[in-house]
Coordinates of C-alpha atoms in Angstrom, one line a residue:
Chain A
M874 CA -9.5 5.8 -23.1
I875 CA -7.9 2.4 -22.9
N876 CA -5.4 3.5 -20.1
L877 CA -8.1 4.1 -17.5
V878 CA -6.8 1.1 -15.5
V879 CA -3.4 2.7 -15.1
L880 CA -4.6 6.0 -13.8
P881 CA -5.2 5.1 -10.1
I882 CA -1.6 4.0 -10.0
I883 CA 0.2 6.8 -11.8
V884 CA -1.8 9.8 -10.5
P885 CA -0.6 9.4 -6.9
L886 CA 2.9 8.5 -8.2
F887 CA 3.1 11.6 -10.3
I888 CA 1.8 14.0 -7.7
G889 CA 3.9 12.4 -5.0
T890 CA 7.0 13.0 -7.2
V891 CA 6.1 16.6 -7.8
L892 CA 5.7 17.0 -4.0
L893 CA 9.4 16.0 -3.6
L894 CA 10.2 19.3 -5.4
F895 CA 8.3 21.4 -2.9
R896 CA 9.5 19.9 0.3
K897 CA 9.9 23.2 2.2
S898 CA 6.4 24.6 1.6
L899 CA 3.8 23.4 4.0
L900 CA 1.0 24.9 1.9
A901 CA 2.1 23.1 -1.3
Q902 CA 2.5 19.8 0.6
R903 CA -1.0 19.9 2.1
A904 CA -2.8 21.2 -1.0
L905 CA -1.0 18.9 -3.5
G906 CA -1.2 16.0 -1.1
L907 CA -5.0 16.3 -0.7
F908 CA -5.4 17.0 -4.4
G909 CA -3.4 13.9 -5.3
A910 CA -5.6 11.7 -3.1
A911 CA -8.8 13.4 -4.4
A912 CA -7.7 13.0 -8.0
T913 CA -7.0 9.3 -7.4
L914 CA -10.4 8.9 -5.9
V915 CA -12.0 10.5 -8.9
V916 CA -10.2 8.4 -11.5
S917 CA -10.9 5.2 -9.6
L918 CA -14.6 6.1 -9.4
F919 CA -14.6 6.5 -13.2
L920 CA -12.9 3.2 -13.5
L921 CA -15.4 1.6 -11.1
A922 CA -18.3 2.8 -13.3
K923 CA -16.5 1.5 -16.4
V924 CA -15.9 -2.0 -14.8
A925 CA -19.5 -2.2 -13.5
E926 CA -20.8 -1.4 -17.0
D927 CA -18.4 -3.3 -19.3
G928 CA -16.9 -6.1 -17.2
I929 CA -13.2 -6.7 -16.5
Q930 CA -10.8 -4.1 -17.9
V931 CA -7.4 -5.1 -19.0
V932 CA -4.3 -3.2 -20.2
T933 CA -1.2 -5.0 -21.2
L934 CA 1.7 -2.7 -20.8
G935 CA 3.8 -1.8 -23.8
S936 CA 1.4 -3.3 -26.3
W937 CA 3.0 -6.7 -25.9
A938 CA 0.6 -9.7 -26.1
A939 CA -0.8 -10.9 -22.8
P940 CA 1.4 -13.6 -21.3
Y941 CA 4.6 -11.7 -22.4
G942 CA 3.8 -8.2 -21.3
I943 CA 2.7 -7.1 -17.8
S944 CA -1.1 -7.2 -17.6
L945 CA -3.0 -4.7 -15.4
V946 CA -6.4 -6.2 -14.7
S947 CA -9.2 -4.3 -13.0
D948 CA -12.1 -6.7 -12.1
M949 CA -14.8 -5.8 -9.5
L950 CA -12.7 -6.9 -6.5
S951 CA -9.7 -4.9 -7.4
I952 CA -11.5 -1.7 -8.4
L953 CA -13.7 -1.8 -5.3
L954 CA -10.6 -2.0 -3.1
V955 CA -8.8 0.7 -5.2
A956 CA -11.7 3.1 -4.7
T957 CA -11.9 2.4 -1.0
A958 CA -8.2 2.8 -0.5
S959 CA -8.2 6.1 -2.3
L960 CA -11.2 7.4 -0.3
L961 CA -9.6 6.4 3.0
T962 CA -6.3 8.0 2.0
L963 CA -8.0 11.2 1.2
L964 CA -9.9 11.4 4.5
V965 CA -6.9 10.3 6.6
L966 CA -4.7 13.0 4.9
W967 CA -7.4 15.5 5.6
Y968 CA -7.4 14.4 9.3
S969 CA -3.6 14.6 9.4
V970 CA -3.5 18.2 8.2
Y971 CA -5.0 19.1 11.6
S972 CA -3.3 16.5 13.8
L973 CA 0.1 15.5 12.6
G974 CA 2.2 18.6 13.4
E975 CA 4.3 20.7 11.0
K976 CA 7.6 19.0 11.6
R977 CA 6.3 15.6 10.5
E978 CA 4.3 17.0 7.7
L979 CA 7.4 18.5 6.2
S980 CA 9.4 15.3 6.5
F981 CA 8.0 13.7 3.4
F982 CA 4.7 12.6 5.0
Y983 CA 2.5 13.5 2.0
P984 CA 4.8 12.1 -0.7
A985 CA 5.3 8.9 1.3
T986 CA 1.5 8.5 1.7
L987 CA 0.9 9.0 -2.0
F988 CA 3.7 6.5 -2.9
M989 CA 2.1 4.0 -0.5
L990 CA -1.3 4.6 -2.3
T991 CA 0.6 4.0 -5.6
G992 CA 1.9 0.7 -4.3
I993 CA -1.4 -0.4 -2.8
N994 CA -3.4 0.5 -5.9
G995 CA -0.8 -1.2 -8.0
A996 CA -0.9 -4.4 -5.9
F997 CA -4.7 -4.5 -6.2
T998 CA -4.6 -4.0 -10.0
T999 CA -1.7 -6.0 -11.3
G1000 CA -2.2 -9.3 -13.1
D1001 CA 1.4 -10.4 -12.9
I1002 CA 2.8 -12.2 -9.9
F1003 CA 6.3 -10.6 -10.0
N1004 CA 4.8 -7.2 -10.6
L1005 CA 2.7 -7.9 -7.4
F1006 CA 6.0 -8.3 -5.6
V1007 CA 7.3 -5.0 -6.9
F1008 CA 4.2 -3.2 -5.9
F1009 CA 4.4 -4.8 -2.4
E1010 CA 7.9 -3.4 -2.1
V1011 CA 6.7 0.0 -3.3
F1012 CA 4.1 0.4 -0.5
L1013 CA 6.4 -1.3 2.0
M1014 CA 9.2 1.2 1.3
A1015 CA 6.8 4.0 1.8
S1016 CA 5.4 2.4 5.0
Y1017 CA 9.0 2.1 6.4
V1018 CA 9.2 5.9 6.0
L1019 CA 5.8 6.4 7.6
I1020 CA 6.4 4.1 10.6
A1021 CA 9.7 5.8 11.4
L1022 CA 8.4 9.3 10.8
G1023 CA 9.2 11.5 13.7
G1024 CA 12.0 9.3 15.1
E1025 CA 10.7 8.7 18.7
R1026 CA 12.4 5.9 20.6
I1027 CA 9.5 3.4 20.3
Q1028 CA 9.2 4.1 16.6
L1029 CA 12.9 3.3 16.0
R1030 CA 12.6 0.0 17.9
E1031 CA 9.3 -1.0 16.2
S1032 CA 10.3 0.1 12.7
M1033 CA 13.4 -2.1 13.1
K1034 CA 11.2 -5.1 13.8
Y1035 CA 8.8 -4.2 11.1
I1036 CA 11.6 -3.8 8.5
I1037 CA 13.3 -7.1 9.4
V1038 CA 10.0 -9.1 9.3
N1039 CA 9.1 -7.6 5.9
V1040 CA 12.6 -8.1 4.4
V1041 CA 12.4 -11.8 5.4
A1042 CA 8.9 -12.0 4.0
A1043 CA 10.0 -10.3 0.8
A1044 CA 12.9 -12.8 0.3
L1045 CA 10.5 -15.7 0.9
F1046 CA 8.2 -14.1 -1.7
V1047 CA 10.9 -14.0 -4.3
I1048 CA 11.9 -17.6 -3.6
T1049 CA 8.3 -18.7 -3.9
I1050 CA 7.9 -16.9 -7.2
G1051 CA 11.1 -18.6 -8.3
Y1052 CA 9.6 -22.1 -7.5
L1053 CA 6.4 -21.3 -9.2
Y1054 CA 8.3 -20.0 -12.3
S1055 CA 10.4 -23.1 -12.4
I1056 CA 7.2 -25.3 -12.4
T1057 CA 5.2 -23.3 -14.9
G1058 CA 7.5 -21.0 -16.8
T1059 CA 5.2 -18.1 -16.6
L1060 CA 4.5 -15.2 -14.3
N1061 CA 1.2 -13.8 -15.7
M1062 CA -1.6 -14.8 -13.2
A1063 CA -4.1 -15.8 -15.9
D1064 CA -1.5 -17.8 -17.7
L1065 CA -0.5 -19.4 -14.4
A1066 CA -4.1 -20.4 -13.8
V1067 CA -4.3 -22.1 -17.2
K1068 CA -0.9 -23.9 -16.8
L1069 CA -1.7 -25.1 -13.3
G1070 CA -5.1 -26.2 -14.4
D1071 CA -3.5 -28.3 -17.1
I1072 CA -0.9 -29.8 -14.7
G1073 CA -3.7 -30.6 -12.2
S1074 CA -3.1 -31.7 -8.7
M1075 CA 0.6 -32.2 -7.8
G1076 CA 2.3 -32.2 -4.4
V1077 CA 4.8 -29.5 -5.3
I1078 CA 2.0 -27.1 -6.3
S1079 CA 0.3 -27.5 -3.0
T1080 CA 3.7 -26.7 -1.4
V1081 CA 4.0 -23.5 -3.4
A1082 CA 0.4 -22.7 -2.5
I1083 CA 1.2 -23.0 1.2
M1084 CA 4.4 -20.9 0.8
F1085 CA 2.3 -18.2 -0.7
L1086 CA 0.0 -18.4 2.2
V1087 CA 3.0 -17.9 4.5
V1088 CA 4.2 -14.9 2.5
F1089 CA 0.9 -13.2 2.3
G1090 CA 0.0 -14.3 5.8
I1091 CA 2.9 -12.3 7.2
K1092 CA 1.5 -9.2 5.5
A1093 CA -2.1 -9.9 6.4
G1094 CA -1.4 -11.0 10.0
I1095 CA -2.9 -14.5 10.2
F1096 CA -2.4 -16.7 13.2
P1097 CA 1.1 -17.8 13.7
L1098 CA 2.5 -14.9 11.7
Y1099 CA 0.8 -11.9 13.2
F1100 CA 3.4 -11.6 16.1
W1101 CA 4.9 -8.4 14.6
L1102 CA 1.6 -6.6 14.1
P1103 CA 0.5 -5.4 17.5
G1104 CA 3.9 -3.9 18.5
S1105 CA 4.6 -2.3 15.1
Y1106 CA 1.2 -0.8 14.7
Y1107 CA 1.4 0.7 18.2
A1108 CA 4.4 2.9 17.3
P1109 CA 3.5 5.3 14.5
P1110 CA 1.3 8.5 14.9
L1111 CA -2.4 8.0 14.6
P1112 CA -3.1 9.0 11.0
V1113 CA -0.4 6.6 9.9
L1114 CA -1.8 3.9 12.2
A1115 CA -5.2 4.5 10.6
L1116 CA -3.7 4.1 7.1
F1117 CA -1.8 0.9 8.1
G1118 CA -4.7 -0.6 9.9
A1119 CA -7.2 0.1 7.1
L1120 CA -5.0 -0.7 4.1
L1121 CA -1.8 -2.7 4.6
T1122 CA -3.2 -5.9 6.0
K1123 CA -5.9 -5.8 3.4
V1124 CA -3.4 -6.1 0.6
G1125 CA -2.3 -9.4 2.1
I1126 CA -5.9 -10.5 2.4
Y1127 CA -6.5 -9.5 -1.2
S1128 CA -3.4 -11.4 -2.4
I1129 CA -4.5 -14.6 -0.6
T1130 CA -8.0 -14.2 -2.0
R1131 CA -6.6 -13.7 -5.5
V1132 CA -4.2 -16.6 -5.6
Y1133 CA -6.6 -19.0 -3.8
T1134 CA -9.5 -18.2 -6.1
L1135 CA -7.6 -17.9 -9.4
I1136 CA -4.4 -19.9 -9.3
F1137 CA -4.4 -22.6 -6.6
T1138 CA -7.8 -24.2 -7.1
T1139 CA -6.6 -27.7 -8.1
D1140 CA -6.2 -29.1 -4.6
V1141 CA -8.8 -27.3 -2.6
A1142 CA -9.2 -30.1 -0.1
F1143 CA -5.7 -29.5 1.3
T1144 CA -4.9 -25.8 0.7
H1145 CA -8.3 -24.3 1.6
D1146 CA -8.6 -26.6 4.7
M1147 CA -5.3 -25.2 5.8
L1148 CA -6.5 -21.7 5.3
M1149 CA -9.7 -22.5 7.2
M1150 CA -7.8 -23.8 10.2
L1151 CA -5.5 -20.8 10.2
A1152 CA -8.5 -18.4 9.9
I1153 CA -10.2 -19.9 12.9
A1154 CA -7.0 -19.8 14.9
T1155 CA -6.6 -16.1 13.9
I1156 CA -10.0 -15.3 15.2
L1157 CA -9.4 -17.0 18.5
F1158 CA -6.0 -15.5 19.1
G1159 CA -7.2 -12.0 18.0
S1160 CA -10.1 -12.4 20.4
I1161 CA -7.8 -13.1 23.3
G1162 CA -5.7 -10.1 22.5
A1163 CA -8.7 -7.8 22.1
L1164 CA -10.1 -8.8 25.5
A1165 CA -6.7 -8.7 27.3
Y1166 CA -5.8 -5.1 27.0
M1167 CA -7.0 -1.9 28.6
D1168 CA -5.2 0.2 26.0
V1169 CA -7.4 1.8 23.4
K1170 CA -5.0 1.4 20.5
K1171 CA -4.2 -2.2 21.4
I1172 CA -7.9 -3.1 21.5
I1173 CA -8.6 -1.9 18.0
I1174 CA -5.3 -3.4 16.7
Y1175 CA -6.3 -6.8 17.9
N1176 CA -9.7 -6.2 16.2
I1177 CA -7.8 -6.0 12.9
V1178 CA -6.5 -9.5 13.6
I1179 CA -10.1 -10.8 14.3
A1180 CA -11.4 -9.3 11.1
V1181 CA -8.6 -10.9 9.0
G1182 CA -9.7 -14.2 10.3
V1183 CA -13.3 -13.6 9.5
I1184 CA -12.6 -12.5 6.0
L1185 CA -10.3 -15.4 5.3
F1186 CA -12.9 -17.8 6.7
G1187 CA -15.2 -16.7 3.9
V1188 CA -12.4 -17.2 1.3
A1189 CA -11.6 -20.7 2.7
A1190 CA -15.3 -21.8 2.6
F1191 CA -14.9 -21.2 -1.2
N1192 CA -18.4 -20.9 -2.4
E1193 CA -20.0 -18.0 -4.1
V1194 CA -22.1 -16.8 -1.1
A1195 CA -19.1 -16.9 1.3
V1196 CA -16.7 -15.2 -1.1
T1197 CA -19.2 -12.4 -1.8
G1198 CA -19.7 -12.0 1.9
S1199 CA -15.9 -11.8 2.3
V1200 CA -15.6 -9.0 -0.2
L1201 CA -18.5 -7.1 1.4
Y1202 CA -16.9 -7.6 4.8
L1203 CA -13.5 -6.6 3.5
I1204 CA -14.7 -3.2 2.3
H1205 CA -16.7 -2.7 5.5
D1206 CA -13.7 -3.5 7.6
M1207 CA -11.4 -1.1 5.7
L1208 CA -14.0 1.7 6.3
V1209 CA -14.8 1.0 9.9
K1210 CA -11.2 0.4 11.0
A1211 CA -10.1 3.7 9.6
L1212 CA -13.1 5.3 11.3
L1213 CA -12.3 3.7 14.6
F1214 CA -8.6 4.6 14.5
L1215 CA -9.5 8.2 13.7
M1216 CA -12.0 8.3 16.6
I1217 CA -9.4 6.8 18.9
G1218 CA -7.1 9.5 17.7
V1219 CA -9.6 12.2 18.7
L1220 CA -10.1 10.5 22.1
I1221 CA -6.3 10.4 22.7
F1222 CA -6.0 14.0 21.6
I1223 CA -8.7 15.0 24.2
T1224 CA -7.4 13.0 27.1
G1225 CA -3.7 12.8 26.3
K1226 CA -3.8 9.2 27.5
T1227 CA -4.2 5.7 26.0
N1228 CA -5.1 3.7 29.1
L1229 CA -8.8 3.3 29.6
R1230 CA -8.6 3.3 33.4
E1231 CA -7.5 6.9 33.3
M1232 CA -10.5 8.1 31.3
G1233 CA -14.1 8.8 32.1
G1234 CA -17.1 11.0 31.7
L1235 CA -16.4 12.3 28.3
I1236 CA -20.0 12.0 27.0
R1237 CA -21.1 15.3 28.7
H1238 CA -18.5 17.4 26.9
Y1239 CA -18.1 15.5 23.6
P1240 CA -21.5 14.0 22.8
V1241 CA -20.9 13.9 19.0
L1242 CA -17.7 11.8 19.4
G1243 CA -19.4 9.6 22.0
W1244 CA -22.5 8.7 20.1
T1245 CA -20.8 8.3 16.7
Y1246 CA -18.3 6.0 18.4
L1247 CA -21.1 3.9 19.9
V1248 CA -22.8 3.6 16.5
A1249 CA -19.4 2.8 14.9
V1250 CA -18.9 0.0 17.4
F1251 CA -22.3 -1.4 16.5
A1252 CA -21.3 -1.3 12.9
L1253 CA -18.0 -3.0 13.7
A1254 CA -19.9 -5.8 15.5
G1255 CA -22.4 -6.1 12.7
I1256 CA -25.8 -5.1 14.2
P1257 CA -28.4 -5.3 11.5
P1258 CA -28.9 -2.1 9.6
L1259 CA -25.2 -1.2 9.9
S1260 CA -22.3 -2.0 7.6
G1261 CA -20.9 -5.1 9.2
F1262 CA -24.1 -7.1 9.1
A1263 CA -24.6 -8.0 5.4
G1264 CA -21.0 -9.2 4.9
K1265 CA -21.0 -11.4 8.1
I1266 CA -24.4 -12.9 7.5
L1267 CA -23.3 -14.0 3.9
I1268 CA -20.0 -15.4 5.3
L1269 CA -22.0 -17.4 7.8
Q1270 CA -24.5 -18.6 5.3
G1271 CA -21.7 -19.6 2.9
G1272 CA -19.9 -21.3 5.8
L1273 CA -22.9 -23.4 6.7
E1274 CA -23.6 -24.2 3.1
G1275 CA -20.1 -25.5 2.8
G1276 CA -20.6 -27.7 5.9
F1277 CA -18.3 -25.8 8.3
V1278 CA -20.7 -25.8 11.2
W1279 CA -18.5 -25.4 14.3
Q1280 CA -16.3 -23.0 12.4
S1281 CA -19.3 -20.9 11.6
I1282 CA -20.3 -20.9 15.2
V1283 CA -16.8 -19.6 16.2
V1284 CA -17.1 -16.8 13.6
A1285 CA -20.6 -15.9 15.0
L1286 CA -19.3 -15.9 18.6
S1287 CA -16.3 -13.7 17.6
T1288 CA -18.9 -11.0 17.0
M1289 CA -19.6 -11.0 20.8
V1290 CA -15.9 -10.6 21.5
V1291 CA -15.6 -7.7 19.0
L1292 CA -18.6 -6.0 20.6
L1293 CA -17.4 -6.6 24.1
S1294 CA -13.9 -5.3 23.5
A1295 CA -14.9 -2.2 21.6
I1296 CA -17.8 -1.3 23.8
R1297 CA -15.5 -1.3 26.8
I1298 CA -13.8 1.8 25.4
F1299 CA -17.3 3.5 25.3
I1300 CA -18.1 2.4 28.8
Y1301 CA -14.8 3.4 30.4
A1302 CA -14.1 6.6 28.5
F1303 CA -17.5 8.1 28.0
W1304 CA -19.5 7.0 31.0
G1305 CA -18.6 7.2 34.7
A1306 CA -17.2 9.9 36.8
E1307 CA -15.5 12.8 35.0
K1308 CA -11.8 12.8 35.2
S1309 CA -9.9 16.0 34.8
F1310 CA -8.1 16.6 31.5
N1311 CA -6.3 19.6 30.2
S1312 CA -9.0 19.9 27.6
P1313 CA -7.8 21.3 24.2
P1314 CA -9.5 24.2 22.5
K1315 CA -12.9 23.4 21.0
A1316 CA -11.9 24.6 17.5
K1317 CA -9.1 22.0 17.2
Y1318 CA -11.6 19.3 18.3
V1319 CA -14.1 20.4 15.7
N1320 CA -11.4 20.5 12.9
R1321 CA -10.5 16.9 13.6
M1322 CA -14.1 15.8 13.8
I1323 CA -15.1 17.0 10.3
P1324 CA -13.3 14.2 8.3
V1325 CA -14.2 11.7 11.0
V1326 CA -17.9 12.6 10.7
I1327 CA -17.7 12.4 6.9
L1328 CA -16.2 9.0 7.1
F1329 CA -18.8 8.0 9.7
V1330 CA -21.6 9.0 7.3
I1331 CA -20.0 7.1 4.4
T1332 CA -19.6 4.0 6.5
M1333 CA -23.2 4.2 7.8
G1334 CA -24.4 4.8 4.2
Y1335 CA -22.5 1.7 3.1
G1336 CA -24.5 -0.4 5.6
V1337 CA -27.9 1.2 5.2
F1338 CA -27.9 1.4 1.4
I1339 CA -26.2 -2.0 0.9
E1340 CA -29.2 -3.1 -1.2
F1341 CA -28.2 -0.7 -4.0
L1342 CA -24.6 -1.9 -3.9
M1343 CA -25.5 -5.6 -3.9
P1344 CA -25.3 -6.0 -7.7
L1345 CA -21.7 -4.9 -7.6
F1346 CA -20.8 -7.4 -5.0
Q1347 CA -22.7 -10.2 -6.6
A1348 CA -20.7 -9.5 -9.8
T1349 CA -17.6 -9.6 -7.7
G1350 CA -18.5 -13.0 -6.2
T1351 CA -19.3 -14.4 -9.7
Q1352 CA -16.0 -13.1 -11.1
L1353 CA -14.0 -14.6 -8.2
M1354 CA -15.6 -18.0 -8.4
D1355 CA -15.6 -18.3 -12.1
S1356 CA -11.9 -17.8 -13.0
S1357 CA -12.5 -18.3 -16.7
L1358 CA -14.0 -14.8 -16.8
Y1359 CA -10.6 -13.4 -15.6
I1360 CA -8.6 -15.7 -17.8
D1361 CA -10.6 -14.9 -20.9
A1362 CA -10.4 -11.1 -20.2
V1363 CA -6.6 -11.3 -20.0
L1364 CA -5.7 -13.9 -22.6
G1365 CA -8.6 -13.9 -24.9
G1366 CA -9.6 -10.3 -25.1
E1367 CA -6.8 -8.9 -27.2
K1368 CA -7.9 -6.0 -29.3
Chain B
M1464 CA 42.6 16.1 7.0
K1465 CA 45.9 17.8 7.4
S1466 CA 48.1 15.6 5.3
N1467 CA 49.0 16.5 1.8
D1468 CA 46.7 14.9 -0.8
L1469 CA 48.4 16.3 -3.9
I1470 CA 48.7 12.9 -5.7
L1471 CA 45.2 11.9 -4.9
Q1472 CA 43.7 15.2 -5.9
T1473 CA 45.7 15.5 -9.1
S1474 CA 44.9 12.0 -10.3
T1475 CA 41.3 12.5 -9.3
R1476 CA 41.1 15.5 -11.7
V1477 CA 42.1 13.2 -14.6
V1478 CA 40.3 10.0 -13.5
F1479 CA 37.0 11.8 -12.8
F1480 CA 36.5 12.7 -16.4
I1481 CA 37.4 9.3 -17.6
I1482 CA 34.8 7.7 -15.3
F1483 CA 32.3 10.4 -16.3
L1484 CA 32.8 9.7 -20.0
F1485 CA 32.7 5.9 -19.4
S1486 CA 29.4 6.3 -17.6
I1487 CA 27.9 8.2 -20.5
H1488 CA 29.3 5.5 -22.9
I1489 CA 27.8 2.7 -20.7
F1490 CA 24.5 4.6 -20.7
F1491 CA 24.1 5.0 -24.4
A1492 CA 25.4 1.5 -25.1
G1493 CA 22.7 0.0 -23.0
H1494 CA 20.3 -0.8 -25.8
Y1495 CA 22.6 -3.2 -27.7
T1496 CA 25.3 -4.2 -25.2
P1497 CA 25.5 -4.6 -21.4
G1498 CA 24.9 -1.3 -19.6
G1499 CA 22.1 1.1 -19.3
G1500 CA 20.7 3.7 -17.0
F1501 CA 21.3 1.9 -13.7
V1502 CA 24.9 1.0 -14.2
G1503 CA 25.6 4.3 -15.9
G1504 CA 24.1 6.2 -13.0
L1505 CA 26.1 4.2 -10.4
L1506 CA 29.3 4.9 -12.3
M1507 CA 28.5 8.6 -12.4
A1508 CA 27.7 8.6 -8.7
S1509 CA 31.0 6.8 -8.0
A1510 CA 32.9 9.4 -9.9
I1511 CA 31.4 12.1 -7.6
V1512 CA 32.2 9.9 -4.6
L1513 CA 35.8 9.9 -5.8
L1514 CA 35.7 13.7 -5.8
L1515 CA 34.3 13.6 -2.3
L1516 CA 37.1 11.4 -1.2
A1517 CA 39.8 13.6 -2.7
Y1518 CA 38.3 17.0 -1.7
D1519 CA 35.7 17.8 1.0
F1520 CA 32.0 18.3 0.9
K1521 CA 32.1 22.1 0.6
T1522 CA 34.4 22.1 -2.4
V1523 CA 32.3 19.5 -4.2
K1524 CA 29.1 21.3 -3.4
E1525 CA 30.7 24.5 -5.0
V1526 CA 31.8 22.6 -8.1
L1527 CA 28.6 20.6 -8.6
P1528 CA 25.8 22.8 -7.0
F1529 CA 23.0 20.2 -7.5
N1530 CA 20.1 19.5 -5.3
Y1531 CA 20.3 15.8 -5.5
L1532 CA 16.8 15.2 -4.1
G1533 CA 15.4 17.5 -6.8
M1534 CA 17.5 15.5 -9.3
T1535 CA 15.8 12.3 -8.1
A1536 CA 12.3 13.8 -8.5
I1537 CA 13.1 15.2 -11.9
G1538 CA 14.4 11.8 -13.0
M1539 CA 11.2 10.2 -11.8
L1540 CA 9.1 12.7 -13.7
I1541 CA 11.1 12.2 -16.9
A1542 CA 10.6 8.4 -16.7
L1543 CA 7.0 8.7 -15.8
T1544 CA 6.2 11.3 -18.5
T1545 CA 7.9 9.1 -21.1
A1546 CA 5.7 6.2 -20.1
A1547 CA 2.6 8.4 -19.9
G1548 CA 3.1 9.8 -23.4
S1549 CA 1.1 6.8 -24.4
L1550 CA -1.9 8.4 -22.7
V1551 CA -1.8 11.1 -25.4
F1552 CA -1.7 8.6 -28.3
N1553 CA -4.3 6.3 -26.7
V1554 CA -2.1 3.2 -26.9
P1555 CA -1.4 1.0 -23.9
F1556 CA 0.7 2.5 -21.1
F1557 CA 4.5 2.2 -21.6
T1558 CA 4.2 1.6 -25.4
H1559 CA 7.5 2.9 -26.8
W1560 CA 8.2 4.4 -30.2
Y1561 CA 11.3 4.9 -32.4
D1562 CA 12.4 6.4 -35.6
Y1563 CA 15.6 7.3 -37.5
F1564 CA 17.0 10.9 -37.7
D1565 CA 19.8 12.6 -39.4
F1566 CA 21.9 14.6 -37.1
P1567 CA 24.6 17.1 -38.3
L1568 CA 27.6 15.4 -36.7
L1569 CA 26.4 11.9 -35.8
G1570 CA 24.8 11.0 -39.1
K1571 CA 21.8 8.7 -39.3
T1572 CA 20.8 7.6 -35.7
S1573 CA 17.8 5.9 -34.3
I1574 CA 16.1 7.6 -31.3
H1575 CA 14.0 5.3 -29.1
T1576 CA 11.8 6.7 -26.4
A1577 CA 13.1 4.0 -24.1
M1578 CA 16.2 6.1 -23.9
F1579 CA 14.3 9.0 -22.3
F1580 CA 13.0 6.5 -19.7
D1581 CA 16.6 5.5 -19.1
I1582 CA 17.7 9.1 -18.7
G1583 CA 15.1 9.2 -15.9
V1584 CA 16.5 6.1 -14.3
Y1585 CA 20.1 7.5 -14.6
L1586 CA 19.1 10.7 -12.8
V1587 CA 17.2 8.8 -10.1
V1588 CA 20.2 6.5 -9.4
V1589 CA 22.7 9.4 -9.3
G1590 CA 20.3 11.5 -7.2
I1591 CA 19.4 8.8 -4.7
T1592 CA 23.0 7.6 -4.3
L1593 CA 24.3 11.0 -3.6
T1594 CA 21.4 11.9 -1.3
I1595 CA 22.2 8.9 0.8
I1596 CA 25.9 9.7 0.9
E1597 CA 25.3 13.4 1.6
M1598 CA 22.9 12.5 4.5
I1599 CA 25.2 10.0 6.1
G1600 CA 28.5 11.7 5.4
G1601 CA 27.7 15.4 5.4
D1602 CA 28.2 17.4 8.6
S1603 CA 25.0 17.8 10.6

């Protein structure tokens, strides 16, 4: 089956389209929506097994030879992200069956989510820079639908901002691709890497590299460009927020990782130093935000920004250990952010409030939520046996090996901020004197907790059994640092 | 609208079919000359918009009782199925195929699977355009 690479993209697209035909039936929407995400997860796990066994998988669409047709490339990094994205979409859809409300569910929620998964999987998989732009637009269009879904006042305001920022970023993306195309005359990423390697170091190429950093930085939320993120992510309903927080910024991070390890490696001293500075600034400003708020959603949203900085620090350090650590931490962060947002969702559902000062004493009535939340916070901060640890320690090791001493210290200290900001939610909401809430029925709480607990178990398993997964991540690091593997797979491996 | 639209309505009856045929022509010409599914679809949509201008929503809905959202979905499915046919033959996704056929009236003609993809595009463009116009212009 040579088309296995394509399946994680077309399965959600197909089922999302079929869902448009049954827009009135709640049962069909829920069943097919969950089935679509589950099927995507199954095919991406097959592909993961295939990539782990046989190396990088390539399909060049339409049987045209590599630099002329569009290549879809599945290396370890892309398939790990595709599998994680599909898993999270499945669990968040399951959660939203219980929490979103019928009216929103019937307003194209499931098709839009599946189309967003299509775009995200496509962006992770594509080997063509213009095709990357197209897949960016696919998931952005779907995310415009999701952010405005329900049409509350705050959603209209924030979706307006979100759309304007992303339209500007998209225009800049096209312009940047135009520059790159006028320099090299090709759009295929592997071919670009070869051509730019031949040209060598040139001022205009560094300029284009920084322009790509700006474009992807707007999506990823790095330091001067994250201004839209806290407001826009505050607006949509919680399942949507969980999807956005876990997946959307990560596409930006993936794109930066891809172009800065594959294409723009000729002038590392300039481009990667720039990335390093921005990553450190992102961590600092994210930390300020995370400590400043007493609003549960805002605290976790600013934690996204901190994690973006930590991951990009690993990419900027640009050695195999640090990049491997970045990938480990990236997967961990997707899992744990989705988990935290869903838990916050249950918390807000119970109390009906988002301000921490109005909560208290929940541990007596909701012990499962309380203790799983505490462990999830420890995982987020990276306390040893849990999932954040292995990635961060490798990032720090790589950073020190690269000679970035004070930067590594900032990254290590950011752990304290993360722990402090997230543990405050535990202290305020679960400890202390009980405040009166109009507590919802127990059955509804249990329904919501099932997908949350499943995700919790997966996240913990990812941390505890990381030893068994390490070969996959080491392969990822090797593939990322040795771009000739990617180039040979795309350009050399024609069958 | 109370005013008498006799001239507009009568000329629309004629012009509609001209635009309709031109849209079909542009669609089939797309492989060798400028045109194709997107332009053809827009022309078809503009023909229906002309009908909407001359008559009202209810009349047009009676004459053309389509569910435009469903049309969009079916167009997508046609395009996707055409591309996914390659899964059956185990060739790379989107690989197209063509051959020559003898038809009773048209004679020897080549059929290329890219045309079926374009039919999908055509339906999506018509469906989306009219969904938008229906949503904005239709009475709430």
